[in-house]
Amino acid sequence: MFGYIKPYRPELKIREAEDYRAVYCGLCRELGKSYGIFAKMTLSYDFAFMAMLIMSLDKDICPSFEHCRCVAHPFKKQCRCMENRAVSFATKASMVLTYYKIKDDIADKGFFKKIAAFVLLPFASSARKKALATGKEAELMDKAAAEMMAQQKKLEEEKCSVADMAAQPTAKFLEELMGLCASAENERVLRRFGYLLGRYIYLCDALDDLEDDLKKRNYNPFSFAEKGAKEKARAELFMTVAELCDDVELMELDRYKEIVENIVCLGLKSEVQRIIDRKGGEENGKSI
């Protein structure tokens, strides 16, 4: 995904920050172990949150940890979460989505980005095949991702001017993804949470790209607003975050409750404000 789902660190306790980093490092380890060095390049906050949320909801998962060195930290051992169902689920989703993202870059991006995407495509294709070989779960992820990209392309070709409609493919994809990891008890709330999270990710990315898309005349659902595009985007996103916070309150989180609440109720809103403040600085000719 895009790296917008991250903790609000000023409000994160030391123990919570260590737990989050351990899951993040565990995800990095599993990506490299199962899919190769290339896969580590796809590591993002978004999938770390996904793994942590699944561990929070699934009482059958008992996370275990180890201390070890890695290329990024060769001199000091780091604590990392060892492989479990949640980590495995997040890595499979990451590989499937990366493949389709690179295919999309080849179709839509400029010359140099196309070249980079062509170089990365064989690695992404190999990682996707490994993920698909793990079974039915990955196949359903792949089907949902393919449908998302096809629907998104159609909306962009039609120049969809309604942001909420443009966000539907990403929202539906995250809804299906969350449904795959849900139990019968929490499926309804988790699917709704996934839908809203997908909506947030799409709109946040659209807001982040708005200035560049306007300059390059690329498609962006917010570019059709005659005025106040940024304010409209902020209102849409803050409303989505409020609904996400309501859904978190309905979840029975067995562990990492404070971290999940921090990310959803503080981190998401902070990320929107960061994008708006940075774009505002650019408009005023200030250094960021």
GROMACS .gro file of C-alpha atoms in nm:
model
  288
    1MET     CA    1   0.000   0.000   0.000
    2PHE     CA    2   0.114   0.358   0.051
    3GLY     CA    3   0.254   0.403   0.403
    4TYR     CA    4  -0.019   0.630   0.541
    5ILE     CA    5  -0.122   0.401   0.828
    6LYS     CA    6   0.136   0.473   1.094
    7PRO     CA    7   0.148   0.544   1.469
    8TYR     CA    8   0.130   0.891   1.617
    9ARG     CA    9   0.463   0.860   1.797
   10PRO     CA   10   0.432   1.154   2.043
   11GLU     CA   11   0.149   0.963   2.215
   12LEU     CA   12   0.306   0.618   2.188
   13LYS     CA   13   0.452   0.474   2.511
   14ILE     CA   14   0.800   0.322   2.504
   15ARG     CA   15   0.669  -0.033   2.550
   16GLU     CA   16   0.413   0.019   2.276
   17ALA     CA   17   0.676   0.158   2.039
   18GLU     CA   18   0.894  -0.149   2.103
   19ASP     CA   19   0.604  -0.386   2.035
   20TYR     CA   20   0.522  -0.206   1.711
   21ARG     CA   21   0.883  -0.211   1.595
   22ALA     CA   22   0.905  -0.583   1.675
   23VAL     CA   23   0.608  -0.657   1.449
   24TYR     CA   24   0.750  -0.429   1.177
   25CYS     CA   25   1.087  -0.607   1.195
   26GLY     CA   26   0.916  -0.946   1.196
   27LEU     CA   27   0.731  -0.854   0.879
   28CYS     CA   28   1.059  -0.750   0.715
   29ARG     CA   29   1.218  -1.082   0.812
   30GLU     CA   30   0.927  -1.287   0.680
   31LEU     CA   31   0.921  -1.096   0.349
   32GLY     CA   32   1.288  -1.170   0.288
   33LYS     CA   33   1.266  -1.531   0.406
   34SER     CA   34   0.959  -1.627   0.203
   35TYR     CA   35   0.984  -1.404  -0.106
   36GLY     CA   36   1.345  -1.288  -0.141
   37ILE     CA   37   1.545  -0.971  -0.088
   38PHE     CA   38   1.330  -0.776  -0.337
   39ALA     CA   39   1.026  -0.831  -0.117
   40LYS     CA   40   1.182  -0.631   0.166
   41MET     CA   41   1.154  -0.322  -0.054
   42THR     CA   42   0.777  -0.349  -0.023
   43LEU     CA   43   0.778  -0.325   0.356
   44SER     CA   44   0.533  -0.059   0.472
   45TYR     CA   45   0.359   0.072   0.781
   46ASP     CA   46   0.026  -0.034   0.631
   47PHE     CA   47   0.100  -0.406   0.637
   48ALA     CA   48   0.263  -0.383   0.979
   49PHE     CA   49  -0.066  -0.241   1.105
   50MET     CA   50  -0.258  -0.519   0.930
   51ALA     CA   51  -0.048  -0.787   1.101
   52MET     CA   52  -0.085  -0.618   1.439
   53LEU     CA   53  -0.461  -0.582   1.400
   54ILE     CA   54  -0.502  -0.951   1.313
   55MET     CA   55  -0.292  -1.049   1.615
   56SER     CA   56  -0.510  -0.821   1.828
   57LEU     CA   57  -0.830  -0.992   1.714
   58ASP     CA   58  -0.725  -1.357   1.682
   59LYS     CA   59  -0.700  -1.509   2.030
   60ASP     CA   60  -0.553  -1.829   1.883
   61ILE     CA   61  -0.238  -1.641   1.780
   62CYS     CA   62   0.024  -1.628   2.055
   63PRO     CA   63   0.303  -1.398   1.927
   64SER     CA   64   0.657  -1.506   2.008
   65PHE     CA   65   0.969  -1.293   1.977
   66GLU     CA   66   1.342  -1.328   1.927
   67HIS     CA   67   1.646  -1.101   1.934
   68CYS     CA   68   1.867  -1.101   1.626
   69ARG     CA   69   2.084  -0.887   1.401
   70CYS     CA   70   2.003  -0.784   1.047
   71VAL     CA   71   2.157  -0.580   0.763
   72ALA     CA   72   1.985  -0.264   0.886
   73HIS     CA   73   2.106  -0.319   1.244
   74PRO     CA   74   2.431  -0.519   1.222
   75PHE     CA   75   2.579  -0.416   1.558
   76LYS     CA   76   2.283  -0.442   1.792
   77LYS     CA   77   2.031  -0.721   1.817
   78GLN     CA   78   1.672  -0.617   1.755
   79CYS     CA   79   1.357  -0.772   1.895
   80ARG     CA   80   1.127  -0.905   1.623
   81CYS     CA   81   0.803  -1.095   1.608
   82MET     CA   82   0.843  -1.447   1.472
   83GLU     CA   83   0.626  -1.590   1.196
   84ASN     CA   84   0.259  -1.648   1.273
   85ARG     CA   85  -0.071  -1.644   1.083
   86ALA     CA   86  -0.101  -1.265   1.099
   87VAL     CA   87   0.251  -1.199   0.970
   88SER     CA   88   0.209  -1.457   0.694
   89PHE     CA   89  -0.125  -1.306   0.588
   90ALA     CA   90   0.021  -0.955   0.568
   91THR     CA   91   0.322  -1.067   0.361
   92LYS     CA   92   0.104  -1.254   0.112
   93ALA     CA   93  -0.121  -0.950   0.072
   94SER     CA   94   0.185  -0.730   0.024
   95MET     CA   95   0.324  -0.948  -0.256
   96VAL     CA   96  -0.007  -0.971  -0.441
   97LEU     CA   97  -0.071  -0.596  -0.422
   98THR     CA   98   0.287  -0.508  -0.521
   99TYR     CA   99   0.255  -0.711  -0.840
  100TYR     CA  100  -0.060  -0.528  -0.948
  101LYS     CA  101   0.083  -0.190  -0.846
  102ILE     CA  102   0.386  -0.246  -1.070
  103LYS     CA  103   0.161  -0.355  -1.358
  104ASP     CA  104  -0.036  -0.034  -1.309
  105ASP     CA  105   0.285   0.174  -1.313
  106ILE     CA  106   0.380   0.018  -1.646
  107ALA     CA  107   0.044   0.116  -1.791
  108ASP     CA  108   0.013   0.469  -1.653
  109LYS     CA  109   0.344   0.622  -1.542
  110GLY     CA  110   0.605   0.825  -1.730
  111PHE     CA  111   0.898   0.686  -1.927
  112PHE     CA  112   1.151   0.650  -1.646
  113LYS     CA  113   0.898   0.504  -1.402
  114LYS     CA  114   0.792   0.257  -1.669
  115ILE     CA  115   1.153   0.145  -1.707
  116ALA     CA  116   1.187   0.098  -1.331
  117ALA     CA  117   0.860  -0.095  -1.321
  118PHE     CA  118   0.971  -0.323  -1.606
  119VAL     CA  119   1.293  -0.399  -1.415
  120LEU     CA  120   1.099  -0.486  -1.097
  121LEU     CA  121   0.820  -0.682  -1.266
  122PRO     CA  122   1.002  -1.021  -1.287
  123PHE     CA  123   1.078  -1.009  -0.912
  124ALA     CA  124   0.721  -0.908  -0.831
  125SER     CA  125   0.581  -1.179  -1.058
  126SER     CA  126   0.797  -1.444  -0.892
  127ALA     CA  127   0.692  -1.329  -0.543
  128ARG     CA  128   0.325  -1.333  -0.645
  129LYS     CA  129   0.356  -1.689  -0.772
  130LYS     CA  130   0.510  -1.796  -0.442
  131ALA     CA  131   0.225  -1.631  -0.255
  132LEU     CA  132  -0.036  -1.798  -0.477
  133ALA     CA  133   0.128  -2.134  -0.413
  134THR     CA  134   0.038  -2.103  -0.043
  135GLY     CA  135  -0.328  -2.180  -0.112
  136LYS     CA  136  -0.682  -2.054  -0.147
  137GLU     CA  137  -0.642  -1.746   0.074
  138ALA     CA  138  -0.379  -1.592  -0.154
  139GLU     CA  139  -0.583  -1.680  -0.462
  140LEU     CA  140  -0.879  -1.486  -0.322
  141MET     CA  141  -0.649  -1.191  -0.246
  142ASP     CA  142  -0.523  -1.202  -0.603
  143LYS     CA  143  -0.874  -1.210  -0.748
  144ALA     CA  144  -0.981  -0.913  -0.535
  145ALA     CA  145  -0.668  -0.715  -0.633
  146ALA     CA  146  -0.722  -0.783  -1.005
  147GLU     CA  147  -1.084  -0.667  -0.979
  148MET     CA  148  -0.978  -0.355  -0.791
  149MET     CA  149  -0.726  -0.253  -1.057
  150ALA     CA  150  -0.972  -0.316  -1.342
  151GLN     CA  151  -1.248  -0.112  -1.175
  152GLN     CA  152  -1.005   0.167  -1.086
  153LYS     CA  153  -0.882   0.191  -1.444
  154LYS     CA  154  -1.241   0.210  -1.570
  155LEU     CA  155  -1.328   0.495  -1.331
  156GLU     CA  156  -1.015   0.688  -1.428
  157GLU     CA  157  -1.088   0.647  -1.798
  158GLU     CA  158  -1.438   0.782  -1.731
  159LYS     CA  159  -1.287   1.078  -1.540
  160CYS     CA  160  -1.500   1.008  -1.234
  161SER     CA  161  -1.542   1.340  -1.052
  162VAL     CA  162  -1.697   1.199  -0.730
  163ALA     CA  163  -1.421   1.120  -0.482
  164ASP     CA  164  -1.630   0.874  -0.285
  165MET     CA  165  -1.710   0.676  -0.602
  166ALA     CA  166  -1.347   0.686  -0.716
  167ALA     CA  167  -1.241   0.538  -0.383
  168GLN     CA  168  -1.482   0.242  -0.414
  169PRO     CA  169  -1.242  -0.011  -0.576
  170THR     CA  170  -0.975   0.035  -0.308
  171ALA     CA  171  -1.238   0.034  -0.034
  172LYS     CA  172  -1.394  -0.289  -0.165
  173PHE     CA  173  -1.052  -0.452  -0.193
  174LEU     CA  174  -0.965  -0.379   0.171
  175GLU     CA  175  -1.314  -0.494   0.270
  176GLU     CA  176  -1.252  -0.831   0.103
  177LEU     CA  177  -0.901  -0.853   0.248
  178MET     CA  178  -1.025  -0.793   0.602
  179GLY     CA  179  -1.306  -1.040   0.544
  180LEU     CA  180  -1.052  -1.312   0.465
  181CYS     CA  181  -0.884  -1.280   0.804
  182ALA     CA  182  -1.202  -1.228   1.008
  183SER     CA  183  -1.375  -1.478   1.234
  184ALA     CA  184  -1.751  -1.528   1.231
  185GLU     CA  185  -1.779  -1.309   1.544
  186ASN     CA  186  -1.600  -1.005   1.406
  187GLU     CA  187  -1.650  -1.038   1.030
  188ARG     CA  188  -1.915  -0.768   0.999
  189VAL     CA  189  -1.725  -0.498   1.187
  190LEU     CA  190  -1.390  -0.594   1.034
  191ARG     CA  191  -1.523  -0.584   0.678
  192ARG     CA  192  -1.669  -0.240   0.743
  193PHE     CA  193  -1.340  -0.131   0.896
  194GLY     CA  194  -1.154  -0.258   0.588
  195TYR     CA  195  -1.389  -0.069   0.358
  196LEU     CA  196  -1.335   0.257   0.544
  197LEU     CA  197  -0.959   0.202   0.565
  198GLY     CA  198  -0.941   0.145   0.189
  199ARG     CA  199  -1.142   0.462   0.136
  200TYR     CA  200  -0.900   0.652   0.361
  201ILE     CA  201  -0.593   0.520   0.178
  202TYR     CA  202  -0.727   0.615  -0.166
  203LEU     CA  203  -0.840   0.963  -0.063
  204CYS     CA  204  -0.519   1.029   0.130
  205ASP     CA  205  -0.311   0.932  -0.174
  206ALA     CA  206  -0.528   1.149  -0.397
  207LEU     CA  207  -0.478   1.446  -0.164
  208ASP     CA  208  -0.103   1.380  -0.149
  209ASP     CA  209  -0.079   1.373  -0.530
  210LEU     CA  210  -0.320   1.661  -0.596
  211GLU     CA  211  -0.065   1.935  -0.669
  212ASP     CA  212   0.144   1.717  -0.901
  213ASP     CA  213  -0.162   1.581  -1.078
  214LEU     CA  214  -0.292   1.932  -1.142
  215LYS     CA  215   0.042   2.037  -1.290
  216LYS     CA  216   0.073   1.726  -1.507
  217ARG     CA  217  -0.301   1.712  -1.586
  218ASN     CA  218  -0.325   1.361  -1.449
  219TYR     CA  219  -0.650   1.220  -1.320
  220ASN     CA  220  -0.737   1.306  -0.961
  221PRO     CA  221  -1.093   1.301  -0.821
  222PHE     CA  222  -1.031   1.620  -0.621
  223SER     CA  223  -0.914   1.817  -0.926
  224PHE     CA  224  -1.273   1.857  -1.047
  225ALA     CA  225  -1.365   2.081  -0.754
  226GLU     CA  226  -1.389   2.439  -0.875
  227LYS     CA  227  -1.242   2.567  -0.550
  228GLY     CA  228  -1.159   2.440  -0.204
  229ALA     CA  229  -1.034   2.098  -0.325
  230LYS     CA  230  -0.799   2.065  -0.031
  231GLU     CA  231  -1.067   2.155   0.223
  232LYS     CA  232  -1.305   1.906   0.064
  233ALA     CA  233  -1.041   1.635   0.081
  234ARG     CA  234  -0.967   1.708   0.447
  235ALA     CA  235  -1.337   1.696   0.537
  236GLU     CA  236  -1.384   1.364   0.355
  237LEU     CA  237  -1.082   1.213   0.526
  238PHE     CA  238  -1.158   1.336   0.877
  239MET     CA  239  -1.512   1.198   0.846
  240THR     CA  240  -1.368   0.861   0.743
  241VAL     CA  241  -1.125   0.861   1.037
  242ALA     CA  242  -1.412   0.932   1.277
  243GLU     CA  243  -1.602   0.630   1.144
  244LEU     CA  244  -1.289   0.414   1.173
  245CYS     CA  245  -1.252   0.514   1.538
  246ASP     CA  246  -1.613   0.410   1.599
  247ASP     CA  247  -1.542   0.069   1.445
  248VAL     CA  248  -1.233   0.018   1.663
  249GLU     CA  249  -1.451   0.070   1.970
  250LEU     CA  250  -1.668  -0.222   1.855
  251MET     CA  251  -1.372  -0.460   1.823
  252GLU     CA  252  -1.274  -0.699   2.098
  253LEU     CA  253  -0.900  -0.646   2.091
  254ASP     CA  254  -0.713  -0.913   2.287
  255ARG     CA  255  -0.374  -0.737   2.274
  256TYR     CA  256  -0.212  -0.423   2.130
  257LYS     CA  257  -0.535  -0.231   2.194
  258GLU     CA  258  -0.358   0.095   2.278
  259ILE     CA  259  -0.137   0.074   1.967
  260VAL     CA  260  -0.428   0.006   1.734
  261GLU     CA  261  -0.624   0.295   1.885
  262ASN     CA  262  -0.321   0.522   1.855
  263ILE     CA  263  -0.276   0.442   1.486
  264VAL     CA  264  -0.643   0.471   1.391
  265CYS     CA  265  -0.762   0.759   1.607
  266LEU     CA  266  -0.445   0.971   1.613
  267GLY     CA  267  -0.206   0.851   1.343
  268LEU     CA  268  -0.450   0.863   1.051
  269LYS     CA  269  -0.566   1.215   1.129
  270SER     CA  270  -0.209   1.331   1.188
  271GLU     CA  271  -0.106   1.197   0.848
  272VAL     CA  272  -0.381   1.395   0.674
  273GLN     CA  273  -0.273   1.712   0.852
  274ARG     CA  274   0.092   1.646   0.764
  275ILE     CA  275   0.005   1.626   0.394
  276ILE     CA  276  -0.206   1.942   0.408
  277ASP     CA  277   0.061   2.136   0.598
  278ARG     CA  278   0.334   2.025   0.357
  279LYS     CA  279   0.131   2.117   0.052
  280GLY     CA  280   0.047   2.451   0.208
  281GLY     CA  281   0.417   2.517   0.263
  282GLU     CA  282   0.488   2.443  -0.101
  283GLU     CA  283   0.217   2.683  -0.214
  284ASN     CA  284   0.361   2.962   0.002
  285GLY     CA  285   0.714   2.905  -0.123
  286LYS     CA  286   0.834   2.783   0.215
  287SER     CA  287   1.082   2.506   0.273
  288ILE     CA  288   0.929   2.190   0.411
   0.00000   0.00000   0.00000
